[in-house]
Amino acid sequence: MAINKVVYGTTVLVDLTSDTVDAAHLAKGYTAHDAAGNPIVGAMERQADPNILAGVSPTLENGASYDGTAWMTPARTDTGNTPAHCLEWRIPQSSLTAGDTYFLSMSTIGHGSPGRITVNLGYRDAHGNAGTSSVAIPYGTSWASESSTFDVPGGTTPVFLSICERGRHPAVSVKDVRLWQ
């Protein structure tokens, strides 16, 4: 007999009645209990790499470079109108479905003092209207993995991911850049 709720006196110790896990949404081979308390074994096959940027190389602008392992934006000592140092990935439209939230992860390192680097996700709607969602990713003086999310308006599709620095900053390197829904 399956048990989905355990109450001791007036205290609820375990309550599975509102759980939403089912075999179709649990990784294959993992075990759990459904809302009725029945044991289940996951049946969900591992998906292909969800990285939207897989196989896409960024365009390097205004002194940005790639050393075979990481991309780097050079140091800036001015705050004037010098063009920004940019890395820009064009997102293959075939890899997307319309969504409101996209997830970003990357490893960063600053070659000097710690700070934040701006990452932009540019998007368009069906009428060609464009917009940008931005996040600030921290960097320190040793490699660290960072992550963030972009929220974009419903009905829009991302078209590019860019890392651009306009103000004063040390050289910053990024690697393992991943974007997924």
PDB file of C-alpha atoms in Angstrom:
ATOM      1  CA  MET A   1       0.000   0.000   0.000  1.00  0.00           C
ATOM      2  CA  ALA A   2       1.378   3.385  -1.020  1.00  0.00           C
ATOM      3  CA  ILE A   3       1.680   6.100   1.607  1.00  0.00           C
ATOM      4  CA  ASN A   4       1.685   9.737   0.535  1.00  0.00           C
ATOM      5  CA  LYS A   5       1.156  11.522   3.853  1.00  0.00           C
ATOM      6  CA  VAL A   6       2.445  10.845   7.369  1.00  0.00           C
ATOM      7  CA  VAL A   7       0.909  12.671  10.317  1.00  0.00           C
ATOM      8  CA  TYR A   8       2.124  12.273  13.912  1.00  0.00           C
ATOM      9  CA  GLY A   9      -0.485  13.694  16.273  1.00  0.00           C
ATOM     10  CA  THR A  10      -1.272  17.011  14.626  1.00  0.00           C
ATOM     11  CA  THR A  11       2.125  17.405  12.946  1.00  0.00           C
ATOM     12  CA  VAL A  12       2.522  16.554   9.270  1.00  0.00           C
ATOM     13  CA  LEU A  13       5.879  14.771   8.918  1.00  0.00           C
ATOM     14  CA  VAL A  14       5.743  13.912   5.186  1.00  0.00           C
ATOM     15  CA  ASP A  15       3.264  15.111   2.568  1.00  0.00           C
ATOM     16  CA  LEU A  16       3.644  14.045  -1.068  1.00  0.00           C
ATOM     17  CA  THR A  17       0.081  14.948  -2.083  1.00  0.00           C
ATOM     18  CA  SER A  18       1.085  18.099  -3.975  1.00  0.00           C
ATOM     19  CA  ASP A  19       4.275  16.698  -5.550  1.00  0.00           C
ATOM     20  CA  THR A  20       4.333  16.901  -9.345  1.00  0.00           C
ATOM     21  CA  VAL A  21       7.120  14.441 -10.155  1.00  0.00           C
ATOM     22  CA  ASP A  22       6.247  11.620 -12.534  1.00  0.00           C
ATOM     23  CA  ALA A  23       8.302   9.007 -14.379  1.00  0.00           C
ATOM     24  CA  ALA A  24       8.227  10.970 -17.649  1.00  0.00           C
ATOM     25  CA  HIS A  25       9.907  14.006 -16.023  1.00  0.00           C
ATOM     26  CA  LEU A  26      12.430  12.184 -13.843  1.00  0.00           C
ATOM     27  CA  ALA A  27      15.834  11.288 -15.303  1.00  0.00           C
ATOM     28  CA  LYS A  28      16.019   7.701 -16.511  1.00  0.00           C
ATOM     29  CA  GLY A  29      17.051   5.291 -13.763  1.00  0.00           C
ATOM     30  CA  TYR A  30      16.417   7.647 -10.817  1.00  0.00           C
ATOM     31  CA  THR A  31      13.789   6.686  -8.254  1.00  0.00           C
ATOM     32  CA  ALA A  32      11.237   8.741  -6.352  1.00  0.00           C
ATOM     33  CA  HIS A  33       7.616   8.598  -5.183  1.00  0.00           C
ATOM     34  CA  ASP A  34       4.683  10.218  -6.975  1.00  0.00           C
ATOM     35  CA  ALA A  35       1.933  12.265  -5.277  1.00  0.00           C
ATOM     36  CA  ALA A  36       0.030   9.079  -4.452  1.00  0.00           C
ATOM     37  CA  GLY A  37       3.107   7.669  -2.691  1.00  0.00           C
ATOM     38  CA  ASN A  38       3.813   5.024  -5.321  1.00  0.00           C
ATOM     39  CA  PRO A  39       7.461   4.354  -6.174  1.00  0.00           C
ATOM     40  CA  ILE A  40       8.433   5.446  -9.692  1.00  0.00           C
ATOM     41  CA  VAL A  41      11.521   4.991 -11.844  1.00  0.00           C
ATOM     42  CA  GLY A  42      12.479   7.826 -14.148  1.00  0.00           C
ATOM     43  CA  ALA A  43      12.007   7.313 -17.872  1.00  0.00           C
ATOM     44  CA  MET A  44      13.210  10.676 -19.233  1.00  0.00           C
ATOM     45  CA  GLU A  45      16.114  10.254 -21.642  1.00  0.00           C
ATOM     46  CA  ARG A  46      18.983  12.698 -21.439  1.00  0.00           C
ATOM     47  CA  GLN A  47      18.523  15.463 -23.973  1.00  0.00           C
ATOM     48  CA  ALA A  48      21.152  16.617 -26.417  1.00  0.00           C
ATOM     49  CA  ASP A  49      23.358  19.483 -25.214  1.00  0.00           C
ATOM     50  CA  PRO A  50      20.891  22.320 -24.609  1.00  0.00           C
ATOM     51  CA  ASN A  51      23.575  24.960 -25.218  1.00  0.00           C
ATOM     52  CA  ILE A  52      22.113  27.285 -27.851  1.00  0.00           C
ATOM     53  CA  LEU A  53      25.647  28.504 -28.623  1.00  0.00           C
ATOM     54  CA  ALA A  54      27.103  25.015 -29.260  1.00  0.00           C
ATOM     55  CA  GLY A  55      29.272  25.136 -32.383  1.00  0.00           C
ATOM     56  CA  VAL A  56      28.953  28.927 -32.758  1.00  0.00           C
ATOM     57  CA  SER A  57      32.084  31.093 -32.540  1.00  0.00           C
ATOM     58  CA  PRO A  58      31.808  34.736 -31.536  1.00  0.00           C
ATOM     59  CA  THR A  59      32.719  37.671 -33.715  1.00  0.00           C
ATOM     60  CA  LEU A  60      35.684  39.493 -32.164  1.00  0.00           C
ATOM     61  CA  GLU A  61      35.540  43.291 -32.339  1.00  0.00           C
ATOM     62  CA  ASN A  62      37.969  46.095 -31.476  1.00  0.00           C
ATOM     63  CA  GLY A  63      40.837  44.069 -30.055  1.00  0.00           C
ATOM     64  CA  ALA A  64      38.955  41.143 -28.521  1.00  0.00           C
ATOM     65  CA  SER A  65      40.866  37.890 -29.027  1.00  0.00           C
ATOM     66  CA  TYR A  66      40.775  34.098 -28.630  1.00  0.00           C
ATOM     67  CA  ASP A  67      43.752  32.068 -27.377  1.00  0.00           C
ATOM     68  CA  GLY A  68      42.379  28.589 -28.096  1.00  0.00           C
ATOM     69  CA  THR A  69      40.865  28.238 -24.629  1.00  0.00           C
ATOM     70  CA  ALA A  70      39.234  31.548 -23.708  1.00  0.00           C
ATOM     71  CA  TRP A  71      38.057  34.798 -25.285  1.00  0.00           C
ATOM     72  CA  MET A  72      39.510  38.023 -23.924  1.00  0.00           C
ATOM     73  CA  THR A  73      38.460  41.662 -23.975  1.00  0.00           C
ATOM     74  CA  PRO A  74      41.577  43.849 -23.616  1.00  0.00           C
ATOM     75  CA  ALA A  75      42.043  46.375 -20.825  1.00  0.00           C
ATOM     76  CA  ARG A  76      40.607  49.878 -21.257  1.00  0.00           C
ATOM     77  CA  THR A  77      42.061  52.918 -19.617  1.00  0.00           C
ATOM     78  CA  ASP A  78      39.727  55.529 -21.123  1.00  0.00           C
ATOM     79  CA  THR A  79      36.076  56.340 -20.629  1.00  0.00           C
ATOM     80  CA  GLY A  80      35.657  58.288 -23.863  1.00  0.00           C
ATOM     81  CA  ASN A  81      34.136  57.346 -27.179  1.00  0.00           C
ATOM     82  CA  THR A  82      36.599  54.569 -28.027  1.00  0.00           C
ATOM     83  CA  PRO A  83      34.667  51.629 -29.555  1.00  0.00           C
ATOM     84  CA  ALA A  84      33.778  48.898 -27.076  1.00  0.00           C
ATOM     85  CA  HIS A  85      35.717  45.645 -26.967  1.00  0.00           C
ATOM     86  CA  CYS A  86      33.121  43.031 -27.871  1.00  0.00           C
ATOM     87  CA  LEU A  87      32.529  39.336 -28.253  1.00  0.00           C
ATOM     88  CA  GLU A  88      29.294  38.628 -30.085  1.00  0.00           C
ATOM     89  CA  TRP A  89      27.620  35.303 -30.771  1.00  0.00           C
ATOM     90  CA  ARG A  90      24.895  35.217 -33.458  1.00  0.00           C
ATOM     91  CA  ILE A  91      22.261  32.776 -32.251  1.00  0.00           C
ATOM     92  CA  PRO A  92      21.094  30.167 -34.779  1.00  0.00           C
ATOM     93  CA  GLN A  93      17.329  30.612 -34.993  1.00  0.00           C
ATOM     94  CA  SER A  94      16.761  26.914 -35.633  1.00  0.00           C
ATOM     95  CA  SER A  95      17.906  26.161 -32.071  1.00  0.00           C
ATOM     96  CA  LEU A  96      15.227  28.270 -30.374  1.00  0.00           C
ATOM     97  CA  THR A  97      11.663  28.151 -29.267  1.00  0.00           C
ATOM     98  CA  ALA A  98       9.948  31.318 -28.067  1.00  0.00           C
ATOM     99  CA  GLY A  99      10.438  31.662 -24.338  1.00  0.00           C
ATOM    100  CA  ASP A 100      10.580  34.165 -21.543  1.00  0.00           C
ATOM    101  CA  THR A 101      13.654  33.012 -19.626  1.00  0.00           C
ATOM    102  CA  TYR A 102      17.118  32.046 -20.852  1.00  0.00           C
ATOM    103  CA  PHE A 103      19.931  30.785 -18.649  1.00  0.00           C
ATOM    104  CA  LEU A 104      23.592  31.784 -18.970  1.00  0.00           C
ATOM    105  CA  SER A 105      26.692  30.235 -17.473  1.00  0.00           C
ATOM    106  CA  MET A 106      30.344  31.034 -18.088  1.00  0.00           C
ATOM    107  CA  SER A 107      33.715  31.057 -16.419  1.00  0.00           C
ATOM    108  CA  THR A 108      35.387  34.451 -15.937  1.00  0.00           C
ATOM    109  CA  ILE A 109      38.677  35.916 -14.788  1.00  0.00           C
ATOM    110  CA  GLY A 110      39.877  39.504 -14.573  1.00  0.00           C
ATOM    111  CA  HIS A 111      43.527  40.190 -15.287  1.00  0.00           C
ATOM    112  CA  GLY A 112      43.884  42.862 -12.613  1.00  0.00           C
ATOM    113  CA  SER A 113      41.251  44.003 -10.141  1.00  0.00           C
ATOM    114  CA  PRO A 114      37.845  42.287  -9.650  1.00  0.00           C
ATOM    115  CA  GLY A 115      34.743  43.814 -11.211  1.00  0.00           C
ATOM    116  CA  ARG A 116      31.697  43.088 -13.354  1.00  0.00           C
ATOM    117  CA  ILE A 117      31.356  42.547 -17.086  1.00  0.00           C
ATOM    118  CA  THR A 118      28.121  43.295 -18.961  1.00  0.00           C
ATOM    119  CA  VAL A 119      26.465  40.522 -20.947  1.00  0.00           C
ATOM    120  CA  ASN A 120      23.606  41.432 -23.310  1.00  0.00           C
ATOM    121  CA  LEU A 121      20.965  39.216 -24.889  1.00  0.00           C
ATOM    122  CA  GLY A 122      19.461  40.937 -27.919  1.00  0.00           C
ATOM    123  CA  TYR A 123      16.017  39.852 -29.118  1.00  0.00           C
ATOM    124  CA  ARG A 124      13.384  40.599 -31.770  1.00  0.00           C
ATOM    125  CA  ASP A 125       9.663  40.024 -32.025  1.00  0.00           C
ATOM    126  CA  ALA A 126       7.698  38.893 -35.098  1.00  0.00           C
ATOM    127  CA  HIS A 127       7.370  42.535 -36.258  1.00  0.00           C
ATOM    128  CA  GLY A 128      11.124  43.179 -36.169  1.00  0.00           C
ATOM    129  CA  ASN A 129      11.033  45.248 -32.972  1.00  0.00           C
ATOM    130  CA  ALA A 130      14.287  44.814 -31.074  1.00  0.00           C
ATOM    131  CA  GLY A 131      15.334  45.010 -27.447  1.00  0.00           C
ATOM    132  CA  THR A 132      18.114  43.953 -25.097  1.00  0.00           C
ATOM    133  CA  SER A 133      18.194  42.277 -21.710  1.00  0.00           C
ATOM    134  CA  SER A 134      21.431  42.810 -19.752  1.00  0.00           C
ATOM    135  CA  VAL A 135      23.082  41.182 -16.757  1.00  0.00           C
ATOM    136  CA  ALA A 136      26.289  42.010 -14.897  1.00  0.00           C
ATOM    137  CA  ILE A 137      28.566  39.007 -14.381  1.00  0.00           C
ATOM    138  CA  PRO A 138      31.253  39.317 -11.684  1.00  0.00           C
ATOM    139  CA  TYR A 139      34.886  38.433 -12.304  1.00  0.00           C
ATOM    140  CA  GLY A 140      37.732  38.017  -9.871  1.00  0.00           C
ATOM    141  CA  THR A 141      41.438  37.385 -10.146  1.00  0.00           C
ATOM    142  CA  SER A 142      41.064  33.602 -10.552  1.00  0.00           C
ATOM    143  CA  TRP A 143      38.786  31.538 -12.793  1.00  0.00           C
ATOM    144  CA  ALA A 144      35.263  31.189 -11.391  1.00  0.00           C
ATOM    145  CA  SER A 145      32.004  29.850 -12.795  1.00  0.00           C
ATOM    146  CA  GLU A 146      29.177  32.362 -12.854  1.00  0.00           C
ATOM    147  CA  SER A 147      25.557  32.112 -13.921  1.00  0.00           C
ATOM    148  CA  SER A 148      22.553  34.335 -14.428  1.00  0.00           C
ATOM    149  CA  THR A 149      19.202  34.477 -16.168  1.00  0.00           C
ATOM    150  CA  PHE A 150      17.771  36.752 -18.826  1.00  0.00           C
ATOM    151  CA  ASP A 151      14.082  37.561 -18.823  1.00  0.00           C
ATOM    152  CA  VAL A 152      12.800  38.613 -22.238  1.00  0.00           C
ATOM    153  CA  PRO A 153       9.294  39.660 -23.320  1.00  0.00           C
ATOM    154  CA  GLY A 154       6.978  36.853 -24.427  1.00  0.00           C
ATOM    155  CA  GLY A 155       6.801  36.366 -28.180  1.00  0.00           C
ATOM    156  CA  THR A 156      10.398  37.452 -28.762  1.00  0.00           C
ATOM    157  CA  THR A 157      13.340  35.396 -29.977  1.00  0.00           C
ATOM    158  CA  PRO A 158      16.994  36.009 -29.022  1.00  0.00           C
ATOM    159  CA  VAL A 159      19.245  36.917 -31.958  1.00  0.00           C
ATOM    160  CA  PHE A 160      22.611  37.609 -30.295  1.00  0.00           C
ATOM    161  CA  LEU A 161      24.588  37.308 -27.075  1.00  0.00           C
ATOM    162  CA  SER A 162      27.321  39.883 -26.570  1.00  0.00           C
ATOM    163  CA  ILE A 163      29.930  40.691 -23.966  1.00  0.00           C
ATOM    164  CA  CYS A 164      30.962  44.325 -24.387  1.00  0.00           C
ATOM    165  CA  GLU A 165      32.878  46.636 -22.106  1.00  0.00           C
ATOM    166  CA  ARG A 166      32.768  50.384 -22.593  1.00  0.00           C
ATOM    167  CA  GLY A 167      34.282  51.928 -19.473  1.00  0.00           C
ATOM    168  CA  ARG A 168      37.603  51.429 -17.705  1.00  0.00           C
ATOM    169  CA  HIS A 169      38.307  47.810 -16.859  1.00  0.00           C
ATOM    170  CA  PRO A 170      41.156  45.306 -16.762  1.00  0.00           C
ATOM    171  CA  ALA A 171      41.481  42.664 -19.442  1.00  0.00           C
ATOM    172  CA  VAL A 172      38.762  40.060 -18.846  1.00  0.00           C
ATOM    173  CA  SER A 173      38.691  36.478 -20.157  1.00  0.00           C
ATOM    174  CA  VAL A 174      35.619  34.263 -20.514  1.00  0.00           C
ATOM    175  CA  LYS A 175      35.257  30.598 -21.429  1.00  0.00           C
ATOM    176  CA  ASP A 176      32.672  27.823 -21.321  1.00  0.00           C
ATOM    177  CA  VAL A 177      29.912  30.249 -22.370  1.00  0.00           C
ATOM    178  CA  ARG A 178      26.558  28.442 -22.405  1.00  0.00           C
ATOM    179  CA  LEU A 179      23.039  29.738 -23.099  1.00  0.00           C
ATOM    180  CA  TRP A 180      19.901  27.602 -22.829  1.00  0.00           C
ATOM    181  CA  GLN A 181      16.171  27.761 -22.203  1.00  0.00           C
TER     182      GLN A 181
END
